[in-house]
XYZ file of C-alpha atoms in Angstrom:
602
model
C 84.963 145.121 84.994
C 87.623 142.398 86.018
C 84.904 140.848 88.153
C 81.939 141.075 85.139
C 84.558 139.280 83.048
C 85.404 136.768 85.403
C 81.920 136.114 85.905
C 81.512 135.747 82.238
C 84.438 133.251 81.778
C 82.614 131.166 84.701
C 79.593 131.471 83.295
C 80.987 129.937 79.817
C 83.068 127.505 81.175
C 79.548 126.244 82.958
C 77.939 126.227 80.767
C 80.697 124.283 78.275
C 81.082 122.048 81.025
C 76.808 121.433 80.955
C 76.315 121.124 76.811
C 79.245 119.413 76.670
C 80.453 116.667 79.322
C 76.734 116.378 80.416
C 74.827 116.475 77.138
C 72.701 113.801 78.102
C 72.183 113.838 81.694
C 71.289 116.716 84.396
C 73.018 119.991 84.563
C 72.301 122.397 87.635
C 71.654 125.693 85.857
C 73.875 128.850 86.910
C 73.311 129.928 90.020
C 72.488 133.916 90.173
C 74.994 136.497 90.005
C 75.574 136.913 94.222
C 76.825 133.298 94.165
C 78.240 132.099 90.553
C 81.355 132.605 90.829
C 81.827 129.987 93.652
C 79.065 127.784 91.631
C 81.436 127.879 88.865
C 84.463 126.331 90.063
C 86.113 124.455 87.752
C 86.224 120.854 87.479
C 89.983 119.420 86.810
C 90.012 117.575 83.514
C 92.416 114.709 82.699
C 93.089 113.117 79.847
C 93.470 109.298 79.033
C 93.738 106.907 76.252
C 91.621 104.257 78.460
C 89.441 104.666 81.565
C 88.442 101.396 83.351
C 85.478 102.291 86.202
C 86.522 99.276 89.084
C 89.208 97.922 90.936
C 88.239 94.580 90.013
C 89.707 91.448 88.650
C 87.772 92.485 85.645
C 89.457 95.883 85.311
C 93.030 95.609 86.527
C 92.931 92.390 84.247
C 92.469 94.858 81.507
C 94.676 97.127 82.881
C 97.442 95.170 82.825
C 97.311 93.027 80.276
C 96.690 96.573 77.888
C 99.507 97.948 79.782
C 102.022 94.312 78.077
C 100.367 95.433 74.752
C 101.851 98.953 75.440
C 105.151 97.719 76.229
C 105.496 95.184 73.476
C 104.844 97.324 70.726
C 106.102 100.379 71.770
C 103.351 102.366 72.459
C 102.830 104.963 74.859
C 99.118 104.763 75.646
C 98.015 106.053 79.576
C 95.043 104.086 81.317
C 93.272 104.808 84.382
C 91.941 102.454 86.959
C 89.002 104.483 89.102
C 87.799 102.628 92.548
C 84.894 103.787 94.968
C 86.378 101.885 98.105
C 88.767 103.347 100.429
C 91.393 100.825 98.552
C 91.452 98.731 95.887
C 89.882 95.504 97.946
C 87.722 97.517 100.138
C 84.932 96.596 98.368
C 85.379 92.567 97.483
C 83.691 90.289 98.810
C 83.755 86.503 96.952
C 83.565 83.042 98.246
C 86.385 82.273 96.469
C 87.529 79.091 95.032
C 89.896 80.653 92.455
C 90.531 78.977 89.399
C 93.738 80.382 87.624
C 92.751 79.460 83.735
C 92.614 83.376 83.087
C 95.875 83.990 85.320
C 97.828 81.633 83.130
C 96.760 83.616 80.502
C 97.648 86.701 81.979
C 100.504 85.456 83.293
C 101.854 82.495 81.592
C 104.860 81.528 84.178
C 103.477 82.478 87.586
C 104.040 78.824 88.814
C 106.815 78.882 87.651
C 108.267 81.510 89.375
C 107.184 81.836 93.089
C 110.370 81.463 94.767
C 111.549 83.697 97.589
C 112.692 86.679 95.557
C 110.886 86.056 92.000
C 108.272 87.779 90.562
C 105.371 85.867 91.826
C 106.948 85.186 95.496
C 103.868 87.024 97.275
C 101.313 86.336 94.742
C 98.268 85.180 97.321
C 97.430 81.826 96.299
C 98.880 80.039 99.283
C 96.628 77.102 99.903
C 95.296 74.832 97.140
C 92.089 73.073 97.152
C 92.816 69.310 98.314
C 89.253 67.949 98.869
C 85.589 68.068 97.453
C 82.265 67.644 99.845
C 78.335 68.241 99.013
C 75.638 67.547 101.919
C 71.718 67.858 101.407
C 70.859 69.781 104.721
C 68.492 68.987 106.821
C 67.703 70.409 110.259
C 69.912 68.637 112.272
C 71.207 66.219 109.962
C 73.616 66.247 106.940
C 73.746 63.599 103.761
C 76.849 63.409 101.994
C 76.019 63.921 97.717
C 77.943 62.814 94.898
C 80.421 65.670 93.937
C 78.622 67.915 90.811
C 82.008 67.737 88.082
C 81.291 71.510 87.948
C 82.568 72.012 91.404
C 84.635 69.605 91.273
C 88.236 71.747 93.006
C 90.827 69.189 94.807
C 94.353 69.722 92.989
C 94.591 72.459 90.010
C 91.957 75.500 92.226
C 93.094 77.843 95.597
C 91.017 78.648 98.256
C 92.023 82.441 98.266
C 90.879 86.261 99.729
C 89.579 87.978 96.304
C 90.257 91.128 98.637
C 94.134 90.428 98.647
C 94.421 88.817 95.313
C 93.100 92.466 93.856
C 95.388 94.662 95.676
C 98.041 91.887 94.031
C 96.605 92.716 91.166
C 96.587 96.693 91.578
C 100.147 96.760 93.295
C 101.195 94.721 89.382
C 98.918 97.274 86.947
C 101.364 100.400 88.966
C 103.956 98.648 88.834
C 103.575 98.945 85.043
C 102.116 102.181 84.458
C 98.726 102.485 85.814
C 97.413 105.229 87.369
C 95.091 103.419 90.030
C 93.076 105.576 92.262
C 91.033 104.406 95.191
C 88.771 106.802 96.634
C 87.258 107.884 93.766
C 83.310 106.935 92.694
C 82.536 106.771 89.499
C 79.199 109.247 89.992
C 78.466 110.228 86.387
C 78.859 108.733 82.814
C 80.036 111.870 80.415
C 78.885 111.721 76.414
C 79.506 114.070 73.800
C 77.250 115.269 71.006
C 77.614 112.071 69.022
C 76.111 110.341 71.943
C 79.389 108.195 72.775
C 80.881 107.683 75.942
C 83.756 109.869 76.481
C 84.993 109.724 80.465
C 83.550 109.245 83.633
C 82.901 112.175 86.704
C 83.635 111.462 89.851
C 82.008 112.855 92.989
C 81.881 115.965 94.420
C 83.231 115.751 98.153
C 82.456 117.868 100.925
C 78.941 118.155 100.363
C 76.503 118.490 103.114
C 73.497 116.105 103.594
C 71.346 119.680 102.602
C 73.167 120.375 99.235
C 75.021 123.135 100.795
C 79.369 122.935 100.491
C 80.989 122.623 103.505
C 84.660 124.093 103.835
C 85.974 120.980 103.197
C 84.404 121.050 99.784
C 86.322 119.325 96.597
C 84.849 119.337 93.392
C 85.476 116.172 91.902
C 87.048 115.342 88.363
C 86.195 114.769 85.177
C 88.304 111.727 83.438
C 87.946 112.249 79.529
C 88.710 108.927 78.059
C 89.316 107.903 74.290
C 87.470 104.333 75.530
C 85.823 103.645 79.356
C 85.642 100.110 80.760
C 82.912 99.669 83.050
C 84.226 96.656 85.743
C 81.928 97.681 88.890
C 80.729 94.342 89.619
C 76.991 93.008 89.688
C 74.161 96.516 89.483
C 77.284 98.576 89.203
C 75.033 101.694 89.213
C 76.931 103.509 86.219
C 76.922 99.975 83.862
C 72.809 100.464 84.730
C 72.661 103.675 83.385
C 74.594 102.846 80.014
C 71.877 99.196 80.109
C 69.594 102.072 80.364
C 71.003 104.906 77.755
C 71.825 102.271 75.088
C 69.557 99.225 75.511
C 71.680 97.065 75.904
C 69.379 94.307 76.598
C 66.474 94.992 74.391
C 69.465 94.631 72.035
C 70.997 91.522 72.663
C 67.628 90.309 73.330
C 68.885 88.876 76.954
C 66.566 87.784 79.696
C 66.245 90.279 83.342
C 68.888 89.419 84.758
C 68.113 87.205 87.977
C 70.761 87.939 91.241
C 71.550 86.281 94.902
C 72.935 88.173 98.058
C 75.778 86.170 99.216
C 76.391 86.886 103.391
C 79.923 85.445 104.072
C 82.155 85.433 107.758
C 85.912 84.817 107.642
C 86.828 83.136 110.865
C 90.037 82.262 112.567
C 88.896 78.452 114.055
C 90.574 75.711 116.521
C 93.687 74.439 115.342
C 92.096 70.812 115.832
C 88.760 71.619 113.692
C 90.871 73.206 110.868
C 91.319 71.159 107.247
C 93.645 72.708 105.140
C 91.864 73.053 101.875
C 88.946 71.664 102.158
C 85.719 73.000 100.237
C 82.276 71.914 101.219
C 79.360 73.114 98.993
C 75.611 72.694 100.491
C 72.137 73.286 99.767
C 68.137 72.904 101.340
C 68.280 73.901 105.364
C 68.331 76.582 106.298
C 65.989 77.621 103.112
C 62.904 76.270 102.196
C 61.991 74.462 98.860
C 61.074 76.970 96.898
C 63.972 79.588 97.289
C 67.112 79.314 95.606
C 70.418 78.691 97.323
C 73.445 76.886 99.040
C 75.867 77.755 101.587
C 80.075 76.789 101.819
C 82.807 76.091 104.041
C 86.319 76.774 102.667
C 89.434 75.848 104.636
C 91.859 78.479 103.656
C 95.538 78.786 105.287
C 96.691 79.340 108.132
C 93.894 78.466 110.210
C 91.441 80.786 108.997
C 88.204 79.286 107.107
C 85.693 80.903 105.188
C 81.275 80.164 105.014
C 78.475 81.868 103.656
C 75.581 81.263 102.638
C 74.066 82.894 98.873
C 70.265 83.718 98.993
C 68.621 84.074 95.376
C 66.616 87.149 94.608
C 63.616 85.790 93.564
C 62.287 84.014 96.948
C 58.811 85.188 96.684
C 58.619 85.643 100.816
C 58.097 88.630 101.461
C 59.387 88.056 105.367
C 62.169 85.997 104.975
C 65.674 87.600 105.440
C 68.681 86.414 104.211
C 70.790 87.667 107.116
C 68.820 85.619 109.221
C 68.922 82.697 107.004
C 72.611 82.413 107.138
C 72.881 82.516 111.347
C 70.622 79.689 111.297
C 73.315 77.870 108.507
C 75.756 78.837 111.280
C 72.986 76.692 114.403
C 73.243 73.717 111.773
C 75.406 70.728 113.602
C 77.883 70.507 109.599
C 78.287 74.506 110.244
C 78.667 74.729 114.260
C 80.596 71.969 114.420
C 83.851 74.270 112.489
C 83.368 77.130 113.580
C 82.642 76.375 117.702
C 85.973 77.754 120.005
C 87.076 79.980 116.936
C 86.590 84.332 116.531
C 84.423 85.953 113.579
C 87.040 87.942 112.254
C 85.282 89.535 109.297
C 81.497 89.887 107.791
C 79.891 91.534 104.772
C 77.623 91.147 102.054
C 77.559 91.112 98.118
C 75.098 90.701 95.374
C 75.640 88.686 92.357
C 74.708 88.030 89.021
C 72.721 84.706 88.479
C 71.198 85.221 84.945
C 74.098 83.051 82.905
C 74.382 82.946 79.331
C 70.400 84.385 78.959
C 71.199 87.000 80.519
C 73.597 88.724 78.644
C 73.646 92.268 77.804
C 75.229 93.966 74.420
C 78.168 94.408 75.315
C 79.666 97.283 73.383
C 78.537 100.572 72.779
C 79.956 103.851 71.348
C 82.600 105.060 73.240
C 82.742 102.015 75.979
C 82.583 98.554 76.516
C 81.004 96.433 80.072
C 83.519 93.705 81.297
C 83.092 91.321 84.076
C 80.388 91.026 86.447
C 78.654 94.168 85.171
C 78.086 91.632 82.310
C 77.332 89.208 84.344
C 79.976 86.612 83.934
C 79.373 84.498 86.383
C 79.110 80.496 85.957
C 76.090 79.837 88.777
C 76.929 76.221 88.606
C 80.135 76.377 89.072
C 80.048 78.611 91.729
C 82.791 81.170 90.174
C 82.655 84.091 88.786
C 86.212 85.460 88.894
C 88.079 83.768 86.384
C 85.559 84.472 83.954
C 86.039 88.164 85.006
C 89.067 88.290 84.591
C 88.965 87.115 80.854
C 86.503 89.136 80.153
C 88.986 91.600 80.946
C 91.839 90.693 79.280
C 89.821 90.539 75.861
C 88.537 93.949 76.473
C 91.838 95.063 76.965
C 93.477 93.484 73.729
C 90.694 94.637 71.984
C 91.127 98.351 73.451
C 94.990 98.196 73.171
C 94.108 96.988 68.844
C 91.022 99.558 68.635
C 93.093 102.444 69.725
C 96.491 101.644 68.118
C 94.245 101.418 64.840
C 93.181 105.018 65.361
C 96.556 106.607 66.242
C 97.375 105.344 63.068
C 95.132 106.014 61.026
C 94.997 109.783 62.750
C 91.411 109.397 64.104
C 91.585 110.971 67.933
C 87.747 110.780 68.890
C 85.508 107.739 70.850
C 86.300 104.137 69.753
C 83.888 101.495 69.559
C 85.228 98.141 70.620
C 83.240 96.149 67.493
C 85.251 92.420 67.873
C 84.970 92.666 72.135
C 81.618 90.870 72.139
C 82.464 88.408 68.876
C 85.290 87.815 70.373
C 83.998 86.948 73.788
C 81.291 84.922 72.008
C 84.113 82.033 70.754
C 85.764 82.381 74.079
C 85.862 79.446 76.943
C 83.726 82.148 78.779
C 81.083 81.313 76.826
C 81.585 77.451 75.966
C 81.336 77.395 79.807
C 77.985 79.188 80.474
C 76.683 77.597 77.292
C 76.984 74.195 78.650
C 75.068 75.752 82.071
C 72.998 77.858 80.930
C 69.712 75.515 82.186
C 70.460 75.021 85.467
C 69.577 77.921 87.693
C 66.199 78.542 85.195
C 65.613 75.399 86.368
C 65.316 75.874 90.608
C 63.447 78.651 89.362
C 60.977 76.888 87.582
C 60.065 73.884 89.135
C 61.925 74.950 92.672
C 64.772 72.146 94.868
C 64.219 69.123 93.880
C 62.632 69.715 90.816
C 65.480 71.485 90.004
C 67.754 69.391 91.196
C 67.112 66.613 88.609
C 67.130 69.119 85.714
C 70.048 69.582 86.542
C 71.380 66.356 86.671
C 69.961 65.793 83.554
C 71.616 68.974 81.593
C 75.028 68.094 83.824
C 75.241 64.474 83.543
C 73.304 62.826 80.536
C 72.600 65.670 78.070
C 76.161 67.486 79.084
C 74.631 70.955 78.001
C 74.039 70.039 74.836
C 70.162 70.626 75.128
C 67.880 72.011 72.352
C 66.328 74.054 74.386
C 67.315 76.799 76.611
C 65.432 77.878 80.006
C 64.411 82.055 79.585
C 64.044 84.034 83.362
C 61.211 85.101 82.885
C 60.624 87.880 85.360
C 62.658 90.009 87.621
C 63.243 89.226 91.241
C 61.183 91.819 92.471
C 58.728 90.285 90.857
C 58.600 87.410 92.303
C 58.070 88.609 95.774
C 54.819 88.258 96.935
C 51.972 90.197 99.758
C 52.875 89.755 103.091
C 48.792 88.082 103.520
C 50.061 85.364 101.256
C 52.696 83.692 103.676
C 53.238 83.053 107.265
C 55.593 85.698 108.994
C 58.771 83.786 109.620
C 60.102 84.261 112.930
C 63.991 83.773 114.014
C 65.666 83.304 117.061
C 67.965 85.892 118.742
C 71.429 85.393 118.537
C 73.585 83.635 121.100
C 76.559 86.374 120.530
C 78.781 83.443 119.770
C 78.410 81.877 117.075
C 75.289 84.090 115.599
C 75.401 87.584 116.339
C 72.707 91.003 115.751
C 73.446 92.986 112.658
C 75.380 95.907 114.538
C 77.933 93.565 115.698
C 78.163 91.934 112.278
C 78.295 95.485 110.469
C 81.105 96.673 112.949
C 83.261 93.860 111.784
C 82.277 94.439 108.099
C 84.321 98.112 108.918
C 81.914 99.996 107.357
C 81.891 103.722 107.247
C 80.355 106.610 105.702
C 80.503 110.664 106.098
C 76.898 111.255 108.231
C 76.806 115.124 107.087
C 76.427 114.344 102.835
C 73.897 113.794 100.610
C 71.803 110.196 101.208
C 72.834 107.706 98.113
C 69.930 105.577 98.701
C 67.109 107.656 96.628
C 63.729 107.624 96.806
C 61.940 108.154 93.644
C 58.496 108.644 95.452
C 59.449 108.689 98.976
C 55.565 108.197 100.211
C 55.715 104.520 98.847
C 56.793 102.281 101.404
C 54.351 103.949 103.920
C 51.570 103.206 101.362
C 52.596 100.468 99.709
C 55.743 98.181 100.870
C 54.874 98.188 104.306
C 50.880 97.549 104.212
C 51.245 95.362 101.378
C 54.262 93.253 101.989
C 55.006 93.773 104.883
C 58.272 96.434 105.112
C 60.207 93.998 103.234
C 63.741 96.333 102.633
C 63.940 96.082 106.882
C 64.393 92.295 106.354
C 66.289 92.057 102.916
C 68.685 94.531 103.483
C 71.934 92.542 105.851
C 73.220 95.987 106.920
C 70.257 97.687 108.509
C 70.138 100.558 106.861
C 66.123 100.041 106.547
C 63.525 100.373 109.527
C 60.600 101.296 110.108
C 59.219 103.188 113.135
C 56.576 105.340 114.653
C 55.567 108.822 112.864
C 56.046 111.237 116.264
C 52.695 112.875 114.366
C 50.532 110.632 113.462
C 51.999 107.206 114.900
C 51.983 105.332 111.529
C 55.177 103.625 110.549
C 57.749 105.233 108.302
C 60.519 104.366 106.864
C 63.761 106.019 108.183
C 67.153 104.754 105.882
C 70.865 105.028 107.798
C 72.370 105.016 105.199
C 75.914 105.334 107.153
C 75.005 100.856 107.544
C 75.416 100.445 103.698
C 77.424 97.699 102.601
C 77.210 98.859 98.801
C 75.593 94.875 98.598
C 72.457 96.806 95.614
C 69.710 94.072 97.549
C 67.377 97.244 97.853
C 67.878 98.444 94.445
C 67.515 94.618 92.791
C 64.058 93.769 95.495
C 62.288 96.273 96.299
C 59.492 95.558 95.085
C 58.006 99.031 93.032
C 61.334 99.355 91.956
C 61.499 102.436 94.217
C 64.793 102.504 95.293
C 68.370 103.780 93.248
C 71.265 103.025 94.507
C 73.988 105.730 93.746
C 77.790 105.866 95.003
C 78.766 107.690 97.979
C 81.369 110.141 98.443
C 84.779 108.251 97.242
C 86.531 106.124 100.143
C 83.510 105.113 101.597
C 81.469 101.606 102.322
C 82.473 98.426 103.632
C 86.722 98.205 104.857
C 86.949 94.284 103.774
C 90.391 93.371 104.174
C 90.508 89.077 104.206
C 87.029 88.672 102.461
């Protein structure tokens, strides 16, 4: 009787989880009686007032601002932040020339309290921008151009590591009472009977590649919350599912989001080549005139230099390799003169939003909202998104506190909708920035490099963003990819191992690591499609656009035909595959929490 009672209770508990916590998602059926007790192992549930997915600048700013208001109003409201990286900052990559405008709002007196022993003495804003330069590159030379007003940083902005800044923000959040959980990947959105978000489920740990449970198996946790903010960054898996579930892009009448892939290295260079505070941006070489993008060289403190290349993922040539274009960028005399004789310390890559104002979806939905780059607040012409992400987090944190307080006062305990969040963002300086810049990025897609630069000059200097028209993004990035037969293949030289490197060498510098024995987190909707479409028609673009060597084609032992091999353990979590695959056959999902790159100075 005891065994039957235990089995019945387990079955009821599993059924309750399936019907309530995952009402609008998939649910595994209860196993046969012989293994039902094991299969029904309960998941822990933790209850919070506010749950935030992603310990980036948006999520941490939201948590800090929320707790600041709790302290001011003497309210005891709970908040947690989950982060899929092994530690906060491990998956954070950005240029980064940081504009402190949102930081000024979050901590109004930070610049006055940076002395030894003061509250902000360890804030990692140590190198102010001292000079700006803008170049047009050709294959062997560089032409200095006037610096666009959006890209003027001298004396007001800081060259930073965003990995370091987010770790500092997380420390400050914990000091204010925020529960920060690194190594916990949000696997699934939880909904209630009324189709409102009621939290997120983290992934199980210790599942083998074949789906069986290893001895180390630990079930995930259901983080139940009255309000959930999603700040996963560009192309976040849960954010994408929410946009589809609620039709957020359609509800806003938004253009398709357009993305770029940013590839970055941090170098330690000889003293005589280091110019602390120098900010350099480039256009032109190595990219052709129809491919949007540009490079940067930022001289950080301590003889460190951040350099990288951004490649718009709406490029047409399926044989283009962003990784190899980055190596070509480093061969240019302007770049090589900076890093020759130096040491590459770290490498990484990450997708970024470039759609701007016209690609922002509806921000709020029952039980939650999108913040930061999950929504797409990056200012592309300014090459900055940290300040806008932080501002969105601050506004969302304030509105979360207000809405939860009103609900408590009214005795309401269910999910909350942030009704004023979108309205406040639309009248904020974030939207003012994006409104002025809205026509610059789509101009390059429409007219190429020279037409795009002419349009940017017209918008910036003459019309000042007040054009009576708004250019739209015409299609998603994967739709821009053309057939291989229409483009000559691109051949790239071998790396020299001194300033240019092969992918395995760079990957080692990223600290990337995944448990090999786990279910694949890169899922093909149709496993046979790459062999019959991608390879014969597009030349196997997966092997070229991925900056980590995740995808490669190898001859099948039986048939001799090319077969796609996925090396998921190499994944940098850049999301380029889910964006650029020609038939949208690849779905990026989160692996076990803690897997992926381990950035420390990016």
